[in-house]
CSV table of C-alpha atoms in Angstrom, one decimal:
chain,number,residue,atom,x,y,z
A,1,UNK,CA,107.0,176.0,131.5
A,2,UNK,CA,105.9,179.2,129.4
A,3,UNK,CA,105.1,180.4,126.1
A,4,UNK,CA,106.6,183.4,124.5
A,5,UNK,CA,106.1,184.4,120.4
A,6,UNK,CA,107.8,187.1,118.6
A,7,UNK,CA,106.3,188.1,115.3
A,8,UNK,CA,109.4,190.1,113.1
A,9,UNK,CA,108.9,192.1,110.1
A,10,UNK,CA,112.6,191.0,109.2
A,11,UNK,CA,113.1,187.6,106.9
A,12,UNK,CA,110.1,188.0,104.7
A,13,UNK,CA,107.4,190.1,104.8
A,14,UNK,CA,106.8,189.2,109.2
A,15,UNK,CA,108.7,187.3,111.6
A,16,UNK,CA,107.3,184.9,114.2
A,17,UNK,CA,109.2,184.1,117.1
A,18,UNK,CA,108.3,181.5,120.2
A,19,UNK,CA,109.3,180.3,123.3
A,20,UNK,CA,108.7,176.6,124.6
A,21,UNK,CA,110.5,173.5,125.6
A,22,UNK,CA,108.6,170.3,125.8
A,23,UNK,CA,110.5,166.9,126.3
A,24,UNK,CA,109.8,165.2,123.2
A,25,UNK,CA,112.8,163.2,122.2
A,26,UNK,CA,114.4,161.3,124.8
A,27,UNK,CA,116.1,162.6,127.6
A,28,UNK,CA,115.8,165.7,125.7
A,29,UNK,CA,115.0,168.1,128.1
A,30,UNK,CA,118.2,169.4,129.6
A,31,UNK,CA,119.9,169.1,126.7
A,32,UNK,CA,117.3,171.8,125.0
A,33,UNK,CA,117.4,174.2,127.9
A,34,UNK,CA,121.3,174.4,127.5
A,35,UNK,CA,121.4,174.4,123.7
A,36,UNK,CA,118.5,177.1,123.2
A,37,UNK,CA,119.3,178.0,119.8
A,38,UNK,CA,121.4,176.5,118.5
A,39,UNK,CA,124.1,178.0,115.8
A,40,UNK,CA,123.5,175.5,113.3
A,41,UNK,CA,122.5,176.0,109.2
A,42,UNK,CA,120.4,172.8,107.8
A,43,UNK,CA,120.2,172.4,104.1
A,44,UNK,CA,119.1,170.0,102.2
A,45,UNK,CA,119.3,168.4,98.2
A,46,UNK,CA,119.3,165.2,96.3
A,47,UNK,CA,123.1,165.0,96.1
A,48,UNK,CA,126.4,166.2,98.3
A,49,UNK,CA,127.6,169.4,97.6
A,50,UNK,CA,129.5,168.7,94.9
A,51,UNK,CA,126.6,168.0,93.2
A,52,UNK,CA,124.9,171.7,93.4
A,53,UNK,CA,125.1,174.0,90.1
A,54,UNK,CA,127.0,177.3,90.6
A,55,UNK,CA,123.9,179.4,91.5
A,56,UNK,CA,123.1,177.3,94.7
A,57,UNK,CA,126.9,176.5,95.2
A,58,UNK,CA,126.7,180.4,95.7
A,59,UNK,CA,123.6,180.8,97.4
A,60,UNK,CA,124.6,178.1,99.9
A,61,UNK,CA,128.0,179.9,100.5
A,62,UNK,CA,126.5,183.2,101.3
A,63,UNK,CA,125.2,181.2,104.9
A,64,UNK,CA,128.3,180.2,105.4
A,65,UNK,CA,130.1,183.1,105.1
A,66,UNK,CA,127.7,185.4,106.8
A,67,UNK,CA,127.8,182.7,109.7
A,68,UNK,CA,131.4,181.7,110.1
A,69,UNK,CA,130.4,180.5,113.5
A,70,UNK,CA,127.6,178.4,112.5
A,71,UNK,CA,127.8,174.9,111.7
A,72,UNK,CA,126.5,173.9,108.4
A,73,UNK,CA,125.0,170.8,107.5
A,74,UNK,CA,124.0,169.5,103.9
A,75,UNK,CA,121.4,166.5,104.1
A,76,UNK,CA,120.8,164.3,101.1
A,77,UNK,CA,118.7,162.0,100.3
A,78,UNK,CA,120.8,159.2,101.8
A,79,UNK,CA,121.8,160.9,104.8
A,80,UNK,CA,118.5,162.6,105.9
A,81,UNK,CA,117.6,158.8,106.2
A,82,UNK,CA,120.6,157.8,108.2
A,83,UNK,CA,119.4,161.2,110.2
A,84,UNK,CA,115.7,160.3,110.9
A,85,UNK,CA,117.0,156.4,112.0
A,86,UNK,CA,119.5,157.5,114.5
A,87,UNK,CA,117.7,160.8,115.8
A,88,UNK,CA,114.2,159.3,116.5
A,89,UNK,CA,115.1,155.6,116.9
A,90,UNK,CA,112.7,156.0,119.8
A,91,UNK,CA,109.8,156.5,117.5
A,92,UNK,CA,109.4,154.3,115.3
A,93,UNK,CA,106.3,155.7,114.0
A,94,UNK,CA,108.4,159.0,112.4
A,95,UNK,CA,110.8,156.3,110.9
A,96,UNK,CA,108.5,154.1,109.4
A,97,UNK,CA,106.3,157.1,107.8
A,98,UNK,CA,109.4,158.6,106.8
A,99,UNK,CA,111.1,155.9,105.1
A,100,UNK,CA,107.6,155.3,103.1
A,101,UNK,CA,107.2,158.6,101.6
A,102,UNK,CA,108.7,158.4,98.5
A,103,UNK,CA,108.0,161.9,97.1
A,104,UNK,CA,110.8,164.2,97.4
A,105,UNK,CA,108.8,167.6,98.1
A,106,UNK,CA,107.0,165.9,100.8
A,107,UNK,CA,110.3,164.1,102.2
A,108,UNK,CA,111.8,167.5,102.1
A,109,UNK,CA,109.2,169.0,103.9
A,110,UNK,CA,109.3,166.4,106.8
A,111,UNK,CA,113.1,166.7,106.8
A,112,UNK,CA,113.1,170.3,107.9
A,113,UNK,CA,110.6,169.7,110.8
A,114,UNK,CA,112.4,166.9,112.1
A,115,UNK,CA,115.9,168.2,111.8
A,116,UNK,CA,115.1,171.3,113.4
A,117,UNK,CA,112.6,169.4,116.2
A,118,UNK,CA,115.6,167.0,116.9
A,119,UNK,CA,118.7,169.3,116.8
A,120,UNK,CA,117.5,173.0,116.1
A,121,UNK,CA,119.4,175.6,114.4
A,122,UNK,CA,118.3,177.4,110.9
A,123,UNK,CA,116.8,175.4,108.3
A,124,UNK,CA,116.8,177.3,104.7
A,125,UNK,CA,116.0,176.1,101.4
A,126,UNK,CA,118.9,175.4,99.4
A,127,UNK,CA,117.9,178.3,96.8
A,128,UNK,CA,117.7,181.2,99.4
A,129,UNK,CA,120.6,183.9,99.7
A,130,UNK,CA,121.5,185.1,103.0
A,131,UNK,CA,121.5,188.7,103.3
A,132,UNK,CA,122.0,189.3,107.3
A,133,UNK,CA,124.0,187.4,110.0
A,134,UNK,CA,121.6,185.2,111.7
A,135,UNK,CA,123.0,186.8,115.4
A,136,UNK,CA,121.5,189.7,113.8
A,137,UNK,CA,117.9,188.3,113.5
A,138,UNK,CA,116.5,188.8,116.8
A,139,UNK,CA,116.8,191.8,119.0
A,140,UNK,CA,119.0,191.8,121.4
A,141,UNK,CA,116.9,192.2,124.6
A,142,UNK,CA,115.1,189.1,123.0
A,143,UNK,CA,117.6,186.9,122.4
A,144,UNK,CA,117.4,184.7,125.5
A,145,UNK,CA,113.9,184.8,125.4
A,146,UNK,CA,113.2,183.2,121.8
A,147,UNK,CA,113.0,180.0,120.6
A,148,UNK,CA,111.3,179.8,117.4
A,149,UNK,CA,112.1,182.5,114.3
A,150,UNK,CA,109.1,182.2,111.5
A,151,UNK,CA,108.4,184.7,108.6
A,152,UNK,CA,105.0,185.8,107.5
A,153,UNK,CA,105.3,184.9,103.5
A,154,UNK,CA,101.5,186.3,102.4
A,155,UNK,CA,99.8,188.7,104.1
A,156,UNK,CA,96.2,190.0,102.9
A,157,UNK,CA,96.3,192.3,105.5
A,158,UNK,CA,92.6,192.1,105.8
A,159,UNK,CA,91.4,192.0,102.0
A,160,UNK,CA,90.8,189.8,99.7
A,161,UNK,CA,92.5,186.6,99.9
A,162,UNK,CA,95.2,186.3,96.6
A,163,UNK,CA,93.4,183.3,94.4
A,164,UNK,CA,96.5,181.5,95.4
A,165,UNK,CA,96.1,181.4,98.9
A,166,UNK,CA,93.6,180.2,101.2
A,167,UNK,CA,94.6,181.5,104.0
A,168,UNK,CA,94.2,185.1,105.1
A,169,UNK,CA,98.2,185.0,106.7
A,170,UNK,CA,100.3,182.2,105.3
A,171,UNK,CA,103.4,181.7,107.5
A,172,UNK,CA,107.2,181.1,105.7
A,173,UNK,CA,108.4,177.1,105.8
A,174,UNK,CA,111.6,177.7,103.8
A,175,UNK,CA,113.4,179.6,106.1
A,176,UNK,CA,113.0,178.6,109.9
A,177,UNK,CA,115.4,179.3,113.1
A,178,UNK,CA,114.1,177.1,116.4
A,179,UNK,CA,115.3,175.5,119.4
A,180,UNK,CA,115.5,171.8,119.7
A,181,UNK,CA,112.4,170.2,121.0
A,182,UNK,CA,110.2,173.1,120.5
A,183,UNK,CA,106.4,172.9,121.1
A,184,UNK,CA,105.1,174.2,118.2
A,185,UNK,CA,107.7,171.6,116.2
A,186,UNK,CA,106.5,168.7,117.9
A,187,UNK,CA,103.1,170.0,117.0
A,188,UNK,CA,103.8,170.2,113.5
A,189,UNK,CA,105.7,166.9,113.4
A,190,UNK,CA,102.8,165.0,114.8
A,191,UNK,CA,100.4,166.4,112.5
A,192,UNK,CA,102.6,165.2,108.9
A,193,UNK,CA,103.2,161.8,110.6
A,194,UNK,CA,99.3,161.3,111.6
A,195,UNK,CA,98.3,162.6,108.2
A,196,UNK,CA,100.5,160.6,106.0
A,197,UNK,CA,100.3,157.2,107.6
A,198,UNK,CA,96.6,157.6,107.2
A,199,UNK,CA,96.8,158.5,103.8
A,200,UNK,CA,99.3,155.9,103.4
A,201,UNK,CA,97.0,152.9,104.4
A,202,UNK,CA,94.2,154.3,103.1
A,203,UNK,CA,95.2,156.0,99.8
A,204,UNK,CA,96.5,153.6,96.8
A,205,UNK,CA,99.5,155.8,96.6
A,206,UNK,CA,100.2,159.0,97.8
A,207,UNK,CA,99.6,161.4,95.3
A,208,UNK,CA,103.0,162.7,93.5
A,209,UNK,CA,103.7,166.3,92.6
A,210,UNK,CA,100.8,167.3,93.5
A,211,UNK,CA,100.3,171.0,94.9
A,212,UNK,CA,97.3,171.2,96.7
A,213,UNK,CA,98.3,167.8,98.6
A,214,UNK,CA,101.8,168.9,99.4
A,215,UNK,CA,100.3,172.5,100.4
A,216,UNK,CA,98.0,171.2,102.9
A,217,UNK,CA,99.9,167.9,104.1
A,218,UNK,CA,103.7,169.1,104.5
A,219,UNK,CA,103.4,172.2,103.1
A,220,UNK,CA,102.7,176.2,104.4
A,221,UNK,CA,99.1,175.7,104.7
A,222,UNK,CA,99.5,173.1,107.1
A,223,UNK,CA,102.1,174.4,108.7
A,224,UNK,CA,100.4,177.6,109.1
A,225,UNK,CA,97.3,176.0,110.5
A,226,UNK,CA,99.5,173.8,113.0
A,227,UNK,CA,101.5,177.0,114.3
A,228,UNK,CA,98.1,178.7,115.5
A,229,UNK,CA,96.5,175.7,117.1
A,230,UNK,CA,99.7,174.7,118.8
A,231,UNK,CA,100.0,178.7,120.2
A,232,UNK,CA,96.1,178.4,121.0
A,233,UNK,CA,97.3,175.3,123.3
A,234,UNK,CA,99.8,176.6,124.8
A,235,UNK,CA,98.6,180.1,125.6
A,236,UNK,CA,94.9,179.4,126.3
A,237,UNK,CA,93.5,181.4,124.2
A,238,UNK,CA,92.7,181.6,120.5
A,239,UNK,CA,95.8,183.2,118.7
A,240,UNK,CA,93.9,184.3,115.3
A,241,UNK,CA,95.8,185.4,112.0
A,242,UNK,CA,95.1,188.9,112.8
A,243,UNK,CA,97.9,188.9,115.5
A,244,UNK,CA,100.5,187.9,113.0
A,245,UNK,CA,99.1,190.3,110.3
A,246,UNK,CA,99.6,194.1,109.3
A,247,UNK,CA,103.4,194.0,111.0
A,248,UNK,CA,105.7,196.7,110.5
A,249,UNK,CA,107.6,196.2,113.6
A,250,UNK,CA,109.1,193.1,115.7
A,251,UNK,CA,106.4,191.7,117.7
A,252,UNK,CA,106.6,189.1,120.9
A,253,UNK,CA,103.4,187.1,122.0
A,254,UNK,CA,103.9,185.3,125.1
């Protein structure tokens, strides 16, 4: 097995790509290798598509219109529970934590990680606009080498860190492209499930609509740290923030 990571300046300030497969799901090794980066788009919302307002409908449609060869699926509160129960029926701990997580933001974050780990494809928030076909995100010479695409949401570029961030570089998790069973997503899911499981036992209640708790438990802060820890583990060397900072062109880390 090998790990390949590519950082691009495309989706946001920059973009991160990683290639690594691990058998996390039952009998997933052959399935994962065959699929690569599936042509599938995931979004989540509380209600079915007819419940979207005009602006969200327009934004959602941009992903469908620019990517006609991709399967599109909108998971609602109800269908996300069904998905997790069926896809992760071999991991009752994941199902239990998901069902006990009632805060909509925490659950939405966990949903995106689980859908990408389970089936792969592109997850993107419902309020994002697709301005470039997904097939054009990755340079042609790297299409067969990339297994994860991540944007850089914030980069201090070696300077003072903004007050609303506490990391020198923060990765974006509102749009993610991944192969199913990807090792980084496995690390992210295990990190989130472990934290939520512990807090569900030790706290009287999980903080609801607490921004700091979300950022550090399921949000971009946790995500960024987990990604770098996963890369460090797989590459056998310390992967630092400097490696994903000051991007001006695509970068592959392998």
